[in-house]
Amino acid sequence: WVQERVVAQRRMAFAEELLAAERMRADAEAARDAEVLSEAIDQIAEIEERVARDRLGSLASDIARVRRDDVPAAARRLMAAHASSRRVLEIQFEGESGFGTGVTQNFYSCVANELQRAAADTTAVGADGAKRPPVWLGAAGGDGG
């Protein structure tokens, strides 16, 4: 109960900042401005993360910097290197100051978009001329190898 009270007090401290970010999000949704919407979502996630950090403490994490123009390849490398880790993987884009849950969520959204795009690409073929399987399937069709 005391912990919930502390969280409520911290949330109130961030209430004005959160309200401005939510207003920014609503305006961006109304204007269909994806860039501003993404920024607003990042801000909201950062505020919520600060509140949660007060409640739970900080979790150990690894931070990876990736280039926005290299998301699919970076995702493959990061998943291979980080798969056995129990630490949280956080992403920061090179040349950008954003950091935290919102940026990391944006990275995974970009990965998901690339997977969907690749799955819908009916013209993708390998070097041998055969139709390429979706990115998440191995050459054997599902067992990764």
PDB file of C-alpha atoms in Angstrom:
ATOM      1  CA  TRP A   1       0.000   0.000   0.000  1.00  0.00           C
ATOM      2  CA  VAL A   2       2.777   2.420   0.894  1.00  0.00           C
ATOM      3  CA  GLN A   3       4.539   1.605  -2.365  1.00  0.00           C
ATOM      4  CA  GLU A   4       1.384   2.385  -4.356  1.00  0.00           C
ATOM      5  CA  ARG A   5       1.102   5.701  -2.516  1.00  0.00           C
ATOM      6  CA  VAL A   6       4.695   6.605  -3.429  1.00  0.00           C
ATOM      7  CA  VAL A   7       3.996   5.732  -7.068  1.00  0.00           C
ATOM      8  CA  ALA A   8       0.870   7.896  -7.016  1.00  0.00           C
ATOM      9  CA  GLN A   9       2.853  10.819  -5.615  1.00  0.00           C
ATOM     10  CA  ARG A  10       5.564  10.425  -8.267  1.00  0.00           C
ATOM     11  CA  ARG A  11       2.916  10.180 -10.985  1.00  0.00           C
ATOM     12  CA  MET A  12       1.386  13.441  -9.740  1.00  0.00           C
ATOM     13  CA  ALA A  13       4.814  15.070  -9.898  1.00  0.00           C
ATOM     14  CA  PHE A  14       5.006  14.148 -13.571  1.00  0.00           C
ATOM     15  CA  ALA A  15       1.316  14.884 -14.231  1.00  0.00           C
ATOM     16  CA  GLU A  16       1.856  18.224 -15.939  1.00  0.00           C
ATOM     17  CA  GLU A  17       4.578  16.813 -18.192  1.00  0.00           C
ATOM     18  CA  LEU A  18       2.439  13.769 -18.946  1.00  0.00           C
ATOM     19  CA  LEU A  19      -0.595  15.920 -19.753  1.00  0.00           C
ATOM     20  CA  ALA A  20       1.421  17.994 -22.233  1.00  0.00           C
ATOM     21  CA  ALA A  21       2.760  14.837 -23.917  1.00  0.00           C
ATOM     22  CA  GLU A  22      -0.724  13.314 -24.121  1.00  0.00           C
ATOM     23  CA  ARG A  23      -2.084  16.543 -25.587  1.00  0.00           C
ATOM     24  CA  MET A  24       0.766  16.467 -28.126  1.00  0.00           C
ATOM     25  CA  ARG A  25      -0.160  12.876 -28.994  1.00  0.00           C
ATOM     26  CA  ALA A  26      -3.835  13.730 -29.456  1.00  0.00           C
ATOM     27  CA  ASP A  27      -2.979  16.687 -31.693  1.00  0.00           C
ATOM     28  CA  ALA A  28      -0.607  14.542 -33.763  1.00  0.00           C
ATOM     29  CA  GLU A  29      -3.242  11.832 -34.164  1.00  0.00           C
ATOM     30  CA  ALA A  30      -5.788  14.415 -35.286  1.00  0.00           C
ATOM     31  CA  ALA A  31      -3.300  15.900 -37.767  1.00  0.00           C
ATOM     32  CA  ARG A  32      -2.088  12.426 -38.815  1.00  0.00           C
ATOM     33  CA  ASP A  33       1.496  13.560 -38.207  1.00  0.00           C
ATOM     34  CA  ALA A  34       3.446  10.322 -37.705  1.00  0.00           C
ATOM     35  CA  GLU A  35       6.706  12.032 -36.721  1.00  0.00           C
ATOM     36  CA  VAL A  36       5.147  14.154 -33.973  1.00  0.00           C
ATOM     37  CA  LEU A  37       3.038  11.176 -32.871  1.00  0.00           C
ATOM     38  CA  SER A  38       6.181   9.058 -32.504  1.00  0.00           C
ATOM     39  CA  GLU A  39       7.863  11.800 -30.479  1.00  0.00           C
ATOM     40  CA  ALA A  40       4.826  12.140 -28.198  1.00  0.00           C
ATOM     41  CA  ILE A  41       4.666   8.384 -27.636  1.00  0.00           C
ATOM     42  CA  ASP A  42       8.386   8.400 -26.791  1.00  0.00           C
ATOM     43  CA  GLN A  43       7.839  11.190 -24.258  1.00  0.00           C
ATOM     44  CA  ILE A  44       4.895   9.385 -22.642  1.00  0.00           C
ATOM     45  CA  ALA A  45       6.878   6.163 -22.420  1.00  0.00           C
ATOM     46  CA  GLU A  46       9.808   8.005 -20.820  1.00  0.00           C
ATOM     47  CA  ILE A  47       7.552   9.513 -18.148  1.00  0.00           C
ATOM     48  CA  GLU A  48       5.925   6.160 -17.423  1.00  0.00           C
ATOM     49  CA  GLU A  49       9.371   4.564 -17.261  1.00  0.00           C
ATOM     50  CA  ARG A  50      10.527   7.087 -14.653  1.00  0.00           C
ATOM     51  CA  VAL A  51       7.444   6.349 -12.536  1.00  0.00           C
ATOM     52  CA  ALA A  52       7.992   2.593 -12.871  1.00  0.00           C
ATOM     53  CA  ARG A  53      11.685   2.934 -12.046  1.00  0.00           C
ATOM     54  CA  ASP A  54      10.737   4.566  -8.757  1.00  0.00           C
ATOM     55  CA  ARG A  55       8.430   1.656  -8.052  1.00  0.00           C
ATOM     56  CA  LEU A  56      10.600  -1.259  -9.139  1.00  0.00           C
ATOM     57  CA  GLY A  57      14.118   0.081  -9.199  1.00  0.00           C
ATOM     58  CA  SER A  58      16.252   0.016 -12.283  1.00  0.00           C
ATOM     59  CA  LEU A  59      16.697  -3.262 -14.106  1.00  0.00           C
ATOM     60  CA  ALA A  60      20.069  -4.170 -15.530  1.00  0.00           C
ATOM     61  CA  SER A  61      20.153  -3.392 -19.218  1.00  0.00           C
ATOM     62  CA  ASP A  62      22.387  -3.446 -22.260  1.00  0.00           C
ATOM     63  CA  ILE A  63      22.331  -0.491 -24.629  1.00  0.00           C
ATOM     64  CA  ALA A  64      22.924  -0.895 -28.340  1.00  0.00           C
ATOM     65  CA  ARG A  65      23.378   1.913 -30.827  1.00  0.00           C
ATOM     66  CA  VAL A  66      22.083   1.253 -34.310  1.00  0.00           C
ATOM     67  CA  ARG A  67      21.731   3.218 -37.525  1.00  0.00           C
ATOM     68  CA  ARG A  68      18.177   3.862 -38.674  1.00  0.00           C
ATOM     69  CA  ASP A  69      19.134   2.840 -42.200  1.00  0.00           C
ATOM     70  CA  ASP A  70      20.415  -0.545 -40.966  1.00  0.00           C
ATOM     71  CA  VAL A  71      17.563  -1.732 -38.717  1.00  0.00           C
ATOM     72  CA  PRO A  72      16.959  -5.212 -40.240  1.00  0.00           C
ATOM     73  CA  ALA A  73      20.637  -6.192 -40.228  1.00  0.00           C
ATOM     74  CA  ALA A  74      21.167  -4.659 -36.793  1.00  0.00           C
ATOM     75  CA  ALA A  75      18.167  -6.584 -35.448  1.00  0.00           C
ATOM     76  CA  ARG A  76      19.599  -9.877 -36.730  1.00  0.00           C
ATOM     77  CA  ARG A  77      22.991  -9.166 -35.147  1.00  0.00           C
ATOM     78  CA  LEU A  78      21.498  -7.980 -31.858  1.00  0.00           C
ATOM     79  CA  MET A  79      19.116 -10.920 -31.512  1.00  0.00           C
ATOM     80  CA  ALA A  80      21.936 -13.380 -32.193  1.00  0.00           C
ATOM     81  CA  ALA A  81      24.288 -11.695 -29.731  1.00  0.00           C
ATOM     82  CA  HIS A  82      21.713 -10.963 -27.027  1.00  0.00           C
ATOM     83  CA  ALA A  83      19.501 -14.071 -27.169  1.00  0.00           C
ATOM     84  CA  SER A  84      21.054 -15.759 -24.148  1.00  0.00           C
ATOM     85  CA  SER A  85      21.188 -12.612 -21.998  1.00  0.00           C
ATOM     86  CA  ARG A  86      18.748 -11.960 -19.176  1.00  0.00           C
ATOM     87  CA  ARG A  87      19.390  -8.241 -19.326  1.00  0.00           C
ATOM     88  CA  VAL A  88      16.984  -5.807 -20.947  1.00  0.00           C
ATOM     89  CA  LEU A  89      18.080  -4.710 -24.425  1.00  0.00           C
ATOM     90  CA  GLU A  90      17.634  -0.995 -24.979  1.00  0.00           C
ATOM     91  CA  ILE A  91      18.201   0.766 -28.266  1.00  0.00           C
ATOM     92  CA  GLN A  92      19.560   4.177 -29.120  1.00  0.00           C
ATOM     93  CA  PHE A  93      19.745   5.371 -32.715  1.00  0.00           C
ATOM     94  CA  GLU A  94      23.098   6.796 -33.818  1.00  0.00           C
ATOM     95  CA  GLY A  95      23.052  10.550 -34.195  1.00  0.00           C
ATOM     96  CA  GLU A  96      19.886  10.930 -32.099  1.00  0.00           C
ATOM     97  CA  SER A  97      19.573  11.959 -28.471  1.00  0.00           C
ATOM     98  CA  GLY A  98      16.459   9.908 -27.670  1.00  0.00           C
ATOM     99  CA  PHE A  99      16.819   7.012 -25.269  1.00  0.00           C
ATOM    100  CA  GLY A 100      14.617   4.667 -23.263  1.00  0.00           C
ATOM    101  CA  THR A 101      11.505   2.595 -23.663  1.00  0.00           C
ATOM    102  CA  GLY A 102       9.945   4.721 -26.391  1.00  0.00           C
ATOM    103  CA  VAL A 103      13.027   4.591 -28.614  1.00  0.00           C
ATOM    104  CA  THR A 104      13.399   0.851 -28.025  1.00  0.00           C
ATOM    105  CA  GLN A 105       9.729   0.314 -28.906  1.00  0.00           C
ATOM    106  CA  ASN A 106      10.262   2.364 -32.058  1.00  0.00           C
ATOM    107  CA  PHE A 107      13.161   0.063 -33.022  1.00  0.00           C
ATOM    108  CA  TYR A 108      11.012  -3.044 -32.613  1.00  0.00           C
ATOM    109  CA  SER A 109       8.201  -1.393 -34.583  1.00  0.00           C
ATOM    110  CA  CYS A 110      10.662  -0.754 -37.414  1.00  0.00           C
ATOM    111  CA  VAL A 111      11.743  -4.414 -37.250  1.00  0.00           C
ATOM    112  CA  ALA A 112       8.111  -5.576 -37.380  1.00  0.00           C
ATOM    113  CA  ASN A 113       7.411  -3.280 -40.349  1.00  0.00           C
ATOM    114  CA  GLU A 114      10.414  -4.703 -42.203  1.00  0.00           C
ATOM    115  CA  LEU A 115       9.259  -8.267 -41.511  1.00  0.00           C
ATOM    116  CA  GLN A 116       5.775  -7.464 -42.820  1.00  0.00           C
ATOM    117  CA  ARG A 117       7.212  -5.731 -45.875  1.00  0.00           C
ATOM    118  CA  ALA A 118       9.483  -8.700 -46.618  1.00  0.00           C
ATOM    119  CA  ALA A 119       6.621 -11.171 -46.175  1.00  0.00           C
ATOM    120  CA  ALA A 120       4.475  -9.193 -48.617  1.00  0.00           C
ATOM    121  CA  ASP A 121       7.268  -8.917 -51.195  1.00  0.00           C
ATOM    122  CA  THR A 122       6.238 -11.454 -53.835  1.00  0.00           C
ATOM    123  CA  THR A 123       9.181 -10.577 -56.066  1.00  0.00           C
ATOM    124  CA  ALA A 124      11.938 -11.446 -53.574  1.00  0.00           C
ATOM    125  CA  VAL A 125      14.213 -14.154 -54.905  1.00  0.00           C
ATOM    126  CA  GLY A 126      17.517 -15.551 -53.765  1.00  0.00           C
ATOM    127  CA  ALA A 127      20.778 -15.652 -55.743  1.00  0.00           C
ATOM    128  CA  ASP A 128      19.732 -19.030 -57.184  1.00  0.00           C
ATOM    129  CA  GLY A 129      16.507 -17.548 -58.596  1.00  0.00           C
ATOM    130  CA  ALA A 130      14.272 -19.364 -56.099  1.00  0.00           C
ATOM    131  CA  LYS A 131      11.598 -17.436 -54.205  1.00  0.00           C
ATOM    132  CA  ARG A 132      13.044 -16.240 -50.907  1.00  0.00           C
ATOM    133  CA  PRO A 133      11.181 -17.311 -47.730  1.00  0.00           C
ATOM    134  CA  PRO A 134      10.011 -14.645 -45.286  1.00  0.00           C
ATOM    135  CA  VAL A 135      12.847 -13.164 -43.220  1.00  0.00           C
ATOM    136  CA  TRP A 136      11.890 -15.038 -40.047  1.00  0.00           C
ATOM    137  CA  LEU A 137      11.997 -18.445 -41.755  1.00  0.00           C
ATOM    138  CA  GLY A 138      15.244 -20.241 -42.492  1.00  0.00           C
ATOM    139  CA  ALA A 139      15.992 -21.814 -45.837  1.00  0.00           C
ATOM    140  CA  ALA A 140      14.512 -25.095 -44.530  1.00  0.00           C
ATOM    141  CA  GLY A 141      11.165 -23.353 -44.052  1.00  0.00           C
ATOM    142  CA  GLY A 142      10.770 -22.953 -40.327  1.00  0.00           C
ATOM    143  CA  ASP A 143      13.411 -24.600 -38.202  1.00  0.00           C
ATOM    144  CA  GLY A 144      15.916 -21.830 -38.808  1.00  0.00           C
ATOM    145  CA  GLY A 145      18.425 -24.014 -40.606  1.00  0.00           C
TER     146      GLY A 145
END
